[in-house]
Amino acid sequence: MLKWDYSIYLGNEEANIHVDFISDENIFIIVEIKNNIKKEEIKALLVSIKDEILKKKINDLDQFKELIDERTAAWQGHTSFAIAAAFSVEDILYLITRGKGKVFIGRDRVIHNLISGHNMSSGYIQDGDYLILTTEAFSEKVNDKHLSQVVFGNNPQGVIEALTPELKADDDTGLIALFAQSIEDKEVPITENLEQAALPISNAQQESPSTSKFDEFISRFKGGSSRSRYITFGIVVVLLIIFIWSVVLGNERRVKQNFLIEIQEQERVVDSKLSEARELATVNIQKSLTLLEESQAIYVDLNNRAKEKNLQNLEELSGLKSKIEQTEQDIKKTEEGQSSEFYDLNLISKGTQASGMYYSDGVIGLLDKENGKVHLVSIEKKSVESRKANKIKDAQFVALHNGDPYVFSTKDGVIKIDSSNKAENVIKKDSDWKSVKDFWIYNGNIYILDSGNDEVYKYLVAEEGYSNKTSYFGSGQAIDLDSATALSIDVSIYVAVGSDVYKFVSGVRDSFSVTIPDDEVDFEDIYTDQDIDNIYLLDRDSGRIFIVSKNGEFKKQISASLITKADDFVVVEEQGALVLVKDKIYKIELD
């Protein structure tokens, strides 16, 4: 009986170039496709083909061909599609290629391209035969002669180790090749043991003298006393149970051993992917995440198959999972934020809550709309000064300048509240405003983010108050700000728009961009200033604060459940992130 030892080479992938494979004890399929198809769809289709083969117990070439064509019909119209599939039953091998797929067979130190393109074949396999499933793209990199030199004398893993350095030295995007070698299984099949065990007594009596002891045993059983017959019968039953149990255990051991070998092979593939993912984490985070997802898909497939085989608590699978999780943590740089209460607004007066906050020169301004107040809290002393004005009750945002609070409301405009609680309307309500999302004061100048007009309006300090509004953006520099949520200023202006951050310097858009190791982010708030080195991005839905440098380099992400309840936040370098949640300010460690 023949079994397979195999290993797989997977090259790099790009946005629209995918390679994947599926394998079982006697099923091997590789695929390459250049199209806007999700990786998960490819894996799901390959798994469905494998499951259907096992479910229908396919055992001839026509059935195999019909299944492959039925499941891949939508892909076969693409000129860049390639599939090579192999399926063995006992010592018969069934082969199919479509598109740019290729199958090589190696025997007697000769490699032969058996089929390619739209083709199929079948034949008998022998101990030591090599099966190679690949594509035209791989053959262009590794010719038949070189393939023969590498294959013979190596096991499949040795072939991969020999080819990897030269393939990685060049562009290996879209390359895939599966190397499998048939091996004679020396273990006696269970069916043979069962046949011998079930041999009728009448047949046994016709055997040579080697069966005489058994005959004698039976005759003694028939002719002995009632008590001895019961004892003998009991012995027979016990021996039969032991025999059946040993057969069952032997089968389970063999299934487990074969599966463990496959886990080892797949672990090598995962190790290669994880190693490359770590290397790319700082230069191509999206590619790094793709490799991580591919590794996770391999683990999920192995874990599902282990359940199907009723194999539980496999240390090898647990180790593979831990390895992937650790790499994910290293790439995504996720840390659990340590939080503590920084300030309780009930100390100001019982029931005090705030909806917004602003930090400047060691003081936090807290917008208390309910009581028409702005509370000024000293970071160092935690002393409080409150400014009161009725117009604060309609305010949406608060800012500070030279120790005085300014509030913005769509009803009144921008109001300054001095130390005597006098409210001065420094910028009148403007009918042009559509959807104001944030406002900021920098060097005394006021900036208003209006997503409805795709604008950041600038109001300059003038002799008597402030100038009329002007667009901050230079000619042709405005962008779509419909999804903008917040802005922050440190000389340059940073605007959070969904999962993007845009930077403007003197009204001109900078090439700045951030790459976060997560496709599902939505930045509700952003914070930076002249005194800190990084930019902090708050994603309320996921409960995370992402930290990037002012060059856009991702540094790490801090996770804390209280972030999901955040009303606002600021960052004070000596303290960390100060997060406002209704009547409390919490401190989250960032270092």
Coordinates of C-alpha atoms in Angstrom, one line a residue, residues 36-550:
N36 CA -10.2 40.3 -7.9
I37 CA -11.3 37.3 -5.9
K38 CA -11.1 37.1 -2.1
K39 CA -8.6 34.6 -0.7
E40 CA -11.3 33.1 1.5
E41 CA -13.4 32.2 -1.6
I42 CA -10.5 30.3 -3.1
K43 CA -9.9 28.3 0.1
A44 CA -13.6 27.6 0.6
L45 CA -13.9 26.2 -3.0
L46 CA -10.9 24.0 -2.6
V47 CA -12.2 22.7 0.7
S48 CA -15.6 21.9 -1.0
I49 CA -13.9 19.9 -3.7
K50 CA -11.9 17.8 -1.2
D51 CA -15.1 17.3 0.9
E52 CA -17.1 16.2 -2.1
I53 CA -14.4 13.7 -3.2
L54 CA -14.5 12.1 0.3
K55 CA -18.3 12.3 0.6
K56 CA -19.1 10.7 -2.8
K57 CA -16.2 8.3 -2.6
I58 CA -15.1 9.2 -6.1
N59 CA -13.0 6.4 -7.6
D60 CA -12.6 7.1 -11.4
L61 CA -11.2 9.8 -13.6
D62 CA -14.5 10.9 -15.2
Q63 CA -16.1 11.6 -11.8
F64 CA -12.9 13.5 -10.7
K65 CA -13.0 15.6 -13.9
E66 CA -16.7 16.4 -13.6
L67 CA -16.3 17.6 -10.1
I68 CA -13.2 19.8 -10.9
D69 CA -14.9 21.4 -13.9
E70 CA -18.2 21.9 -12.1
R71 CA -16.6 23.7 -9.1
T72 CA -14.1 25.8 -11.1
A73 CA -16.2 26.7 -14.2
A74 CA -16.4 30.4 -13.2
W75 CA -12.6 30.6 -13.0
Q76 CA -11.7 28.7 -16.1
G77 CA -12.7 31.6 -18.3
H78 CA -9.7 33.7 -17.0
T79 CA -6.6 33.5 -19.1
S80 CA -4.5 33.8 -15.9
F81 CA -6.1 30.8 -14.2
A82 CA -4.2 27.6 -13.4
I83 CA -5.2 24.4 -11.6
A84 CA -3.5 21.0 -11.2
A85 CA -5.2 18.3 -9.3
A86 CA -4.2 14.7 -8.2
F87 CA -6.2 12.0 -6.5
S88 CA -5.0 8.5 -5.8
V89 CA -7.0 5.3 -5.1
E90 CA -4.8 2.4 -3.9
D91 CA -2.0 2.5 -6.6
I92 CA -3.9 4.3 -9.3
L93 CA -3.3 8.0 -9.8
Y94 CA -5.9 10.4 -11.4
L95 CA -4.6 13.7 -12.8
I96 CA -6.3 16.8 -14.2
T97 CA -5.0 20.2 -15.4
R98 CA -6.9 23.3 -16.5
G99 CA -5.7 26.7 -17.7
K100 CA -2.0 27.0 -17.1
G101 CA -1.7 24.1 -14.7
K102 CA 1.0 21.5 -15.2
V103 CA 1.7 18.0 -13.8
F104 CA 5.2 16.4 -13.8
I105 CA 5.9 12.7 -13.0
G106 CA 9.4 11.6 -11.9
R107 CA 10.5 8.0 -12.1
D108 CA 13.9 6.3 -12.7
R109 CA 15.7 9.7 -12.4
V110 CA 13.7 11.2 -15.2
I111 CA 11.2 14.1 -14.9
H112 CA 8.4 14.1 -17.5
N113 CA 5.8 16.8 -18.1
L114 CA 2.8 14.4 -18.2
I115 CA 0.0 16.8 -18.8
S116 CA -0.7 20.6 -19.0
G117 CA -3.4 22.9 -20.2
H118 CA -6.9 21.4 -20.6
N119 CA -5.9 17.7 -20.0
M120 CA -6.3 14.7 -17.8
S121 CA -4.6 11.3 -17.3
S122 CA -4.4 8.3 -15.1
G123 CA -2.0 5.5 -14.4
Y124 CA -0.3 3.2 -11.9
I125 CA 2.2 4.6 -9.3
Q126 CA 5.2 2.9 -7.9
D127 CA 7.2 3.2 -4.7
G128 CA 9.4 6.3 -5.0
D129 CA 7.5 8.0 -7.8
Y130 CA 7.5 11.8 -7.7
L131 CA 4.4 13.9 -8.4
I132 CA 4.8 17.6 -9.1
L133 CA 1.7 19.9 -9.4
T134 CA 2.6 23.4 -10.6
T135 CA 2.0 26.1 -13.2
E136 CA 3.5 27.6 -16.3
A137 CA 4.8 30.5 -14.2
F138 CA 6.8 28.1 -12.0
S139 CA 8.2 26.2 -15.0
E140 CA 9.5 29.4 -16.5
K141 CA 11.6 29.9 -13.4
V142 CA 12.7 26.3 -12.9
N143 CA 13.3 24.3 -16.1
D144 CA 12.9 20.5 -16.4
K145 CA 16.6 19.8 -16.3
H146 CA 17.2 21.8 -13.1
L147 CA 14.0 20.3 -11.6
S148 CA 15.5 16.8 -12.1
Q149 CA 18.8 17.8 -10.5
V150 CA 16.9 19.1 -7.4
V151 CA 14.3 16.4 -7.1
F152 CA 16.2 13.2 -7.2
G153 CA 18.2 12.5 -4.0
N154 CA 15.9 14.7 -2.0
N155 CA 12.6 14.2 -0.2
P156 CA 9.9 16.8 -0.8
Q157 CA 11.0 19.0 2.0
G158 CA 14.6 18.8 0.8
V159 CA 13.4 19.9 -2.6
I160 CA 11.7 23.0 -1.1
E161 CA 14.8 23.9 0.9
A162 CA 17.0 23.6 -2.2
L163 CA 14.7 25.7 -4.4
T164 CA 13.7 28.4 -1.9
P165 CA 16.9 30.5 -1.9
E166 CA 17.1 30.9 -5.6
L167 CA 13.3 31.6 -6.0
K168 CA 13.3 34.1 -3.2
A169 CA 16.3 35.9 -4.7
D170 CA 14.1 36.8 -7.7
D171 CA 10.4 37.9 -7.8
D172 CA 8.4 34.8 -6.8
T173 CA 5.0 36.4 -6.9
G174 CA 2.3 34.0 -8.0
L175 CA 4.6 30.9 -7.9
I176 CA 3.3 27.6 -6.5
A177 CA 4.5 24.0 -6.7
L178 CA 3.5 20.9 -4.7
F179 CA 6.1 18.0 -4.5
A180 CA 4.8 14.6 -3.4
Q181 CA 6.7 11.3 -3.3
S182 CA 5.0 7.9 -3.0
I183 CA 6.2 5.7 -0.2
E184 CA 5.5 2.0 0.4
D185 CA 3.5 1.7 3.7
K186 CA 5.2 -1.3 5.4
E187 CA 2.5 -1.7 8.0
V188 CA 0.2 -4.7 7.3
P189 CA -3.3 -3.4 6.3
I190 CA -6.0 -3.9 8.9
T191 CA -8.3 -5.6 6.4
E192 CA -5.7 -8.5 6.1
N193 CA -5.7 -9.1 9.8
L194 CA -9.5 -9.0 9.9
E195 CA -9.7 -11.5 7.0
Q196 CA -7.4 -13.9 8.9
A197 CA -9.4 -13.4 12.1
A198 CA -12.7 -14.2 10.3
L199 CA -11.4 -17.4 8.6
P200 CA -14.2 -20.0 8.9
I201 CA -13.4 -23.0 11.1
S202 CA -14.2 -25.4 8.2
N203 CA -11.4 -23.7 6.2
A204 CA -9.1 -23.8 9.1
Q205 CA -9.6 -27.5 9.4
Q206 CA -8.4 -28.0 5.9
E207 CA -5.1 -26.2 6.6
S208 CA -1.8 -27.9 7.2
P209 CA -0.8 -29.2 10.7
S210 CA -0.2 -25.7 11.8
T211 CA -3.9 -25.5 12.7
S212 CA -3.9 -28.7 14.8
K213 CA -3.5 -26.9 18.1
F214 CA -6.5 -24.8 17.3
D215 CA -8.5 -28.0 16.5
E216 CA -7.4 -29.5 19.7
F217 CA -8.4 -26.4 21.6
I218 CA -11.8 -26.5 20.0
S219 CA -12.3 -30.2 20.7
R220 CA -11.4 -29.7 24.3
F221 CA -13.9 -26.9 24.4
K222 CA -16.6 -29.2 23.0
G223 CA -15.8 -32.2 25.1
G224 CA -14.9 -30.7 28.5
S225 CA -17.0 -30.2 31.5
S226 CA -19.6 -27.4 31.7
R227 CA -17.4 -25.4 34.1
S228 CA -14.4 -25.8 31.8
R229 CA -16.4 -24.8 28.8
Y230 CA -17.5 -21.6 30.5
I231 CA -13.9 -20.8 31.4
T232 CA -12.7 -21.6 28.0
F233 CA -15.5 -19.5 26.4
G234 CA -14.7 -16.6 28.7
I235 CA -11.0 -16.8 27.6
V236 CA -12.1 -16.8 23.9
V237 CA -14.3 -13.7 24.5
V238 CA -11.6 -11.9 26.3
L239 CA -9.0 -12.7 23.6
L240 CA -11.5 -11.6 20.9
I241 CA -12.1 -8.3 22.7
I242 CA -8.4 -7.7 23.1
F243 CA -7.8 -8.5 19.4
I244 CA -10.6 -6.2 18.2
W245 CA -9.5 -3.4 20.6
S246 CA -5.9 -3.7 19.3
V247 CA -7.1 -3.5 15.7
V248 CA -9.2 -0.3 16.5
L249 CA -6.3 1.2 18.4
G250 CA -3.9 0.3 15.6
N251 CA -6.1 2.1 13.1
E252 CA -6.4 5.2 15.3
R253 CA -2.7 5.3 15.8
R254 CA -2.1 5.1 12.1
V255 CA -4.6 7.8 11.3
K256 CA -3.1 10.0 14.0
Q257 CA 0.5 9.4 12.9
N258 CA -0.3 10.2 9.2
F259 CA -2.1 13.4 10.3
L260 CA 0.8 14.4 12.5
I261 CA 3.1 14.1 9.5
E262 CA 0.8 16.4 7.6
I263 CA 0.8 18.9 10.4
Q264 CA 4.6 18.9 10.3
E265 CA 4.6 19.6 6.6
Q266 CA 2.1 22.4 6.9
E267 CA 3.9 23.8 9.9
R268 CA 7.0 24.4 7.6
V269 CA 4.7 26.3 5.2
V270 CA 3.3 28.4 8.1
D271 CA 6.8 29.0 9.4
S272 CA 7.9 30.4 6.1
K273 CA 4.9 32.6 5.8
L274 CA 5.2 33.9 9.4
S275 CA 8.9 34.6 8.9
E276 CA 8.2 36.6 5.8
A277 CA 5.3 38.4 7.5
R278 CA 7.5 39.6 10.3
E279 CA 10.1 40.8 7.8
L280 CA 7.5 42.8 5.9
A281 CA 5.7 44.2 8.9
T282 CA 7.6 47.6 8.8
V283 CA 7.7 48.0 5.0
N284 CA 4.5 46.4 3.6
I285 CA 2.0 45.9 6.4
Q286 CA -0.9 44.8 4.1
K287 CA 1.3 42.0 2.6
S288 CA 2.3 41.0 6.1
L289 CA -1.3 40.8 7.2
T290 CA -2.2 38.7 4.1
L291 CA 0.5 36.2 5.0
L292 CA -0.8 36.1 8.5
E293 CA -4.3 35.4 7.3
E294 CA -3.0 32.6 5.0
S295 CA -1.3 31.0 8.0
Q296 CA -4.5 31.3 10.0
A297 CA -6.4 29.6 7.2
I298 CA -4.0 26.7 7.2
Y299 CA -4.5 26.2 10.9
V300 CA -8.3 26.4 10.7
D301 CA -8.3 23.8 7.9
L302 CA -6.1 21.5 9.9
N303 CA -8.1 22.0 13.1
N304 CA -11.4 21.2 11.3
R305 CA -9.9 18.0 9.8
A306 CA -8.6 17.0 13.2
K307 CA -12.2 17.3 14.5
E308 CA -13.5 15.2 11.5
K309 CA -10.9 12.5 12.4
N310 CA -11.9 12.7 16.1
L311 CA -8.3 13.7 17.0
Q312 CA -8.4 15.9 20.1
N313 CA -5.9 17.9 22.2
L314 CA -3.1 17.6 19.7
E315 CA -0.1 19.4 21.1
E316 CA 1.2 20.0 17.5
L317 CA -1.9 21.9 16.6
S318 CA -1.9 23.9 19.8
G319 CA 1.7 24.8 19.2
L320 CA 1.0 25.9 15.7
K321 CA -1.9 28.1 16.9
S322 CA 0.3 29.7 19.6
K323 CA 3.0 30.4 17.0
I324 CA 0.5 32.2 14.7
E325 CA -1.1 34.2 17.6
Q326 CA 2.3 35.3 18.9
T327 CA 3.3 36.5 15.4
E328 CA 0.0 38.3 15.0
Q329 CA 0.6 40.1 18.3
D330 CA 4.2 41.0 17.2
I331 CA 3.0 42.4 13.9
K332 CA -0.1 44.2 15.2
K333 CA 1.8 45.3 18.3
T334 CA -1.2 45.0 20.4
E335 CA -1.0 45.9 24.1
E336 CA -3.6 45.8 26.8
G337 CA -3.8 49.3 28.2
Q338 CA -3.5 49.7 32.0
S339 CA -6.2 52.2 33.1
S340 CA -6.8 54.0 36.3
E341 CA -9.1 56.8 37.5
F342 CA -7.4 60.2 37.0
Y343 CA -10.2 62.6 38.1
D344 CA -13.8 62.3 39.3
L345 CA -15.9 65.2 38.1
N346 CA -18.2 64.6 41.1
L347 CA -15.5 66.4 43.1
I348 CA -16.5 69.6 41.4
S349 CA -20.1 69.1 42.3
K350 CA -22.2 66.0 42.6
G351 CA -23.7 64.9 39.3
T352 CA -21.2 66.9 37.1
Q353 CA -20.6 65.4 33.7
A354 CA -18.8 66.6 30.6
S355 CA -19.3 65.9 26.8
G356 CA -16.0 67.3 25.5
M357 CA -12.4 68.2 26.6
Y358 CA -9.4 70.2 25.4
Y359 CA -5.8 70.4 26.7
S360 CA -3.5 73.4 26.7
D361 CA -0.6 74.5 28.9
G362 CA -1.2 72.0 31.7
V363 CA -4.9 72.6 32.0
I364 CA -7.9 70.5 30.8
G365 CA -11.0 72.3 29.7
L366 CA -14.2 70.3 30.3
L367 CA -17.5 71.2 28.6
D368 CA -20.4 70.9 31.1
K369 CA -23.4 71.7 28.9
E370 CA -25.9 70.7 31.5
N371 CA -24.8 73.4 34.0
G372 CA -23.6 75.9 31.4
K373 CA -20.0 75.7 32.6
V374 CA -16.5 75.0 31.4
H375 CA -14.4 73.5 34.2
L376 CA -10.6 74.2 34.0
V377 CA -8.7 71.4 35.8
S378 CA -5.0 71.7 36.5
I379 CA -3.2 68.5 35.5
E380 CA -0.5 68.9 38.2
K381 CA -2.6 70.1 41.2
K382 CA -6.1 68.9 40.1
S383 CA -7.4 72.2 41.3
V384 CA -10.6 73.5 39.5
E385 CA -11.8 76.8 38.2
S386 CA -15.2 77.0 36.6
R387 CA -16.4 79.5 34.1
K388 CA -20.2 80.0 33.6
A389 CA -22.4 81.4 30.8
N390 CA -25.8 80.5 29.6
K391 CA -24.6 80.2 26.0
I392 CA -22.4 77.2 27.0
K393 CA -25.5 75.1 27.2
D394 CA -25.8 75.1 23.4
A395 CA -22.1 74.4 22.8
Q396 CA -20.8 71.4 20.9
F397 CA -17.0 71.9 21.4
V398 CA -14.6 73.6 23.8
A399 CA -11.0 75.0 23.3
L400 CA -8.6 76.9 25.4
H401 CA -6.3 79.9 24.6
N402 CA -4.3 82.0 27.1
G403 CA -6.1 80.4 30.0
D404 CA -9.6 81.3 28.7
P405 CA -12.2 78.8 27.4
Y406 CA -13.8 79.2 24.0
V407 CA -16.9 77.2 23.0
F408 CA -18.4 76.7 19.6
S409 CA -22.2 76.3 18.9
T410 CA -24.0 76.3 15.6
K411 CA -26.6 78.6 17.4
D412 CA -24.3 81.4 18.5
G413 CA -20.8 80.8 16.8
V414 CA -17.7 81.0 18.9
I415 CA -18.0 82.4 22.5
K416 CA -15.1 83.4 24.8
I417 CA -15.8 83.3 28.5
D418 CA -13.4 85.5 30.6
S419 CA -12.5 85.2 34.3
S420 CA -15.5 87.3 35.3
N421 CA -17.8 84.9 33.4
K422 CA -18.5 87.5 30.7
A423 CA -19.4 85.8 27.4
E424 CA -18.0 87.5 24.3
N425 CA -19.2 86.4 20.8
V426 CA -15.9 86.5 19.0
I427 CA -17.1 84.8 15.8
K428 CA -20.8 85.2 14.8
K429 CA -23.0 82.4 13.6
D430 CA -22.4 81.8 9.9
S431 CA -25.2 80.6 7.7
D432 CA -22.6 78.9 5.4
W433 CA -21.7 76.4 8.0
K434 CA -23.3 73.0 7.2
S435 CA -21.8 70.2 9.4
V436 CA -19.2 71.4 11.9
K437 CA -17.3 68.4 13.4
D438 CA -14.5 70.0 15.3
F439 CA -12.7 73.2 16.2
W440 CA -9.2 74.1 17.4
I441 CA -7.2 77.1 18.4
Y442 CA -3.6 77.4 17.4
N443 CA -1.4 80.5 18.0
G444 CA -4.7 82.3 18.8
N445 CA -6.1 81.5 15.3
I446 CA -9.4 79.6 15.2
Y447 CA -9.9 76.6 12.8
I448 CA -13.3 75.0 12.2
L449 CA -13.7 71.7 10.4
D450 CA -16.9 71.7 8.3
S451 CA -17.3 68.3 6.7
G452 CA -20.5 69.4 4.9
N453 CA -18.5 72.0 2.9
D454 CA -15.3 70.0 2.6
E455 CA -13.6 72.8 4.4
V456 CA -11.3 73.8 7.2
Y457 CA -12.2 77.5 7.9
K458 CA -9.5 79.7 9.3
Y459 CA -10.1 82.9 11.4
L460 CA -7.0 84.9 12.1
V461 CA -6.4 87.1 15.1
A462 CA -7.1 90.7 14.2
E463 CA -6.9 94.1 16.0
E464 CA -10.5 93.9 17.1
G465 CA -11.3 90.2 17.5
Y466 CA -11.0 87.9 14.4
S467 CA -10.9 88.2 10.7
N468 CA -13.6 86.9 8.3
K469 CA -13.3 83.3 7.5
T470 CA -11.0 82.1 4.7
S471 CA -10.3 78.6 3.5
Y472 CA -7.3 77.0 5.0
F473 CA -6.7 75.0 1.8
G474 CA -4.5 76.3 -1.0
S475 CA -5.9 76.4 -4.5
G476 CA -6.8 72.8 -5.6
Q477 CA -5.8 71.3 -2.3
A478 CA -9.3 70.6 -0.8
I479 CA -10.4 67.0 -0.5
D480 CA -13.6 65.1 0.2
L481 CA -14.3 65.6 3.9
D482 CA -17.8 64.2 4.1
S483 CA -16.6 61.4 6.5
A484 CA -14.3 63.6 8.5
T485 CA -14.7 63.4 12.3
A486 CA -11.9 65.5 13.9
L487 CA -8.8 67.6 13.4
S488 CA -5.6 68.3 15.4
I489 CA -2.8 70.8 14.9
D490 CA 0.9 70.8 15.7
V491 CA 1.9 73.5 13.1
S492 CA 0.6 71.1 10.4
I493 CA -3.1 70.2 10.4
Y494 CA -4.2 66.5 10.6
V495 CA -7.7 65.5 9.7
A496 CA -9.2 62.1 10.5
V497 CA -11.4 60.7 7.7
G498 CA -12.7 57.2 8.3
S499 CA -9.7 54.9 8.3
D500 CA -7.4 57.6 6.8
V501 CA -5.5 60.6 8.1
Y502 CA -4.7 63.6 5.9
K503 CA -1.9 66.0 6.7
F504 CA -1.7 69.6 5.4
V505 CA 1.2 72.0 5.7
S506 CA 0.4 75.7 5.1
G507 CA -2.7 74.6 3.2
V508 CA -0.9 72.2 0.9
R509 CA -1.6 68.4 1.2
D510 CA 1.4 66.4 2.3
S511 CA 2.2 62.9 1.1
F512 CA 1.8 61.6 4.6
S513 CA -0.3 58.5 5.1
V514 CA -0.8 55.9 7.9
T515 CA -0.9 52.1 7.5
I516 CA -2.7 50.4 10.3
P517 CA -2.6 46.6 10.7
D518 CA -6.3 46.3 10.5
D519 CA -8.8 46.8 7.6
E520 CA -11.7 47.4 9.9
V521 CA -10.9 50.8 11.6
D522 CA -12.8 54.0 11.8
F523 CA -11.1 56.9 13.6
E524 CA -13.6 59.0 15.6
D525 CA -10.9 61.2 17.1
I526 CA -7.3 62.3 16.6
Y527 CA -4.9 64.0 18.9
T528 CA -1.4 65.6 18.6
D529 CA 0.3 68.8 19.5
Q530 CA 3.7 70.5 19.4
D531 CA 4.9 68.9 22.6
I532 CA 4.4 65.3 21.7
D533 CA 6.2 63.1 19.1
N534 CA 3.3 61.0 17.9
I535 CA -0.2 61.1 16.6
Y536 CA -3.0 59.2 18.5
L537 CA -6.0 57.8 16.7
L538 CA -9.1 56.7 18.7
D539 CA -11.3 54.0 17.3
R540 CA -14.3 53.8 19.6
D541 CA -16.0 50.7 18.1
S542 CA -12.9 48.5 18.6
G543 CA -11.8 50.1 21.9
R544 CA -8.4 50.9 20.6
I545 CA -6.0 53.9 20.4
F546 CA -3.5 53.6 17.5
I547 CA -0.1 55.3 17.8
V548 CA 1.8 56.4 14.7
S549 CA 4.8 58.6 14.3
K550 CA 4.5 62.0 12.6

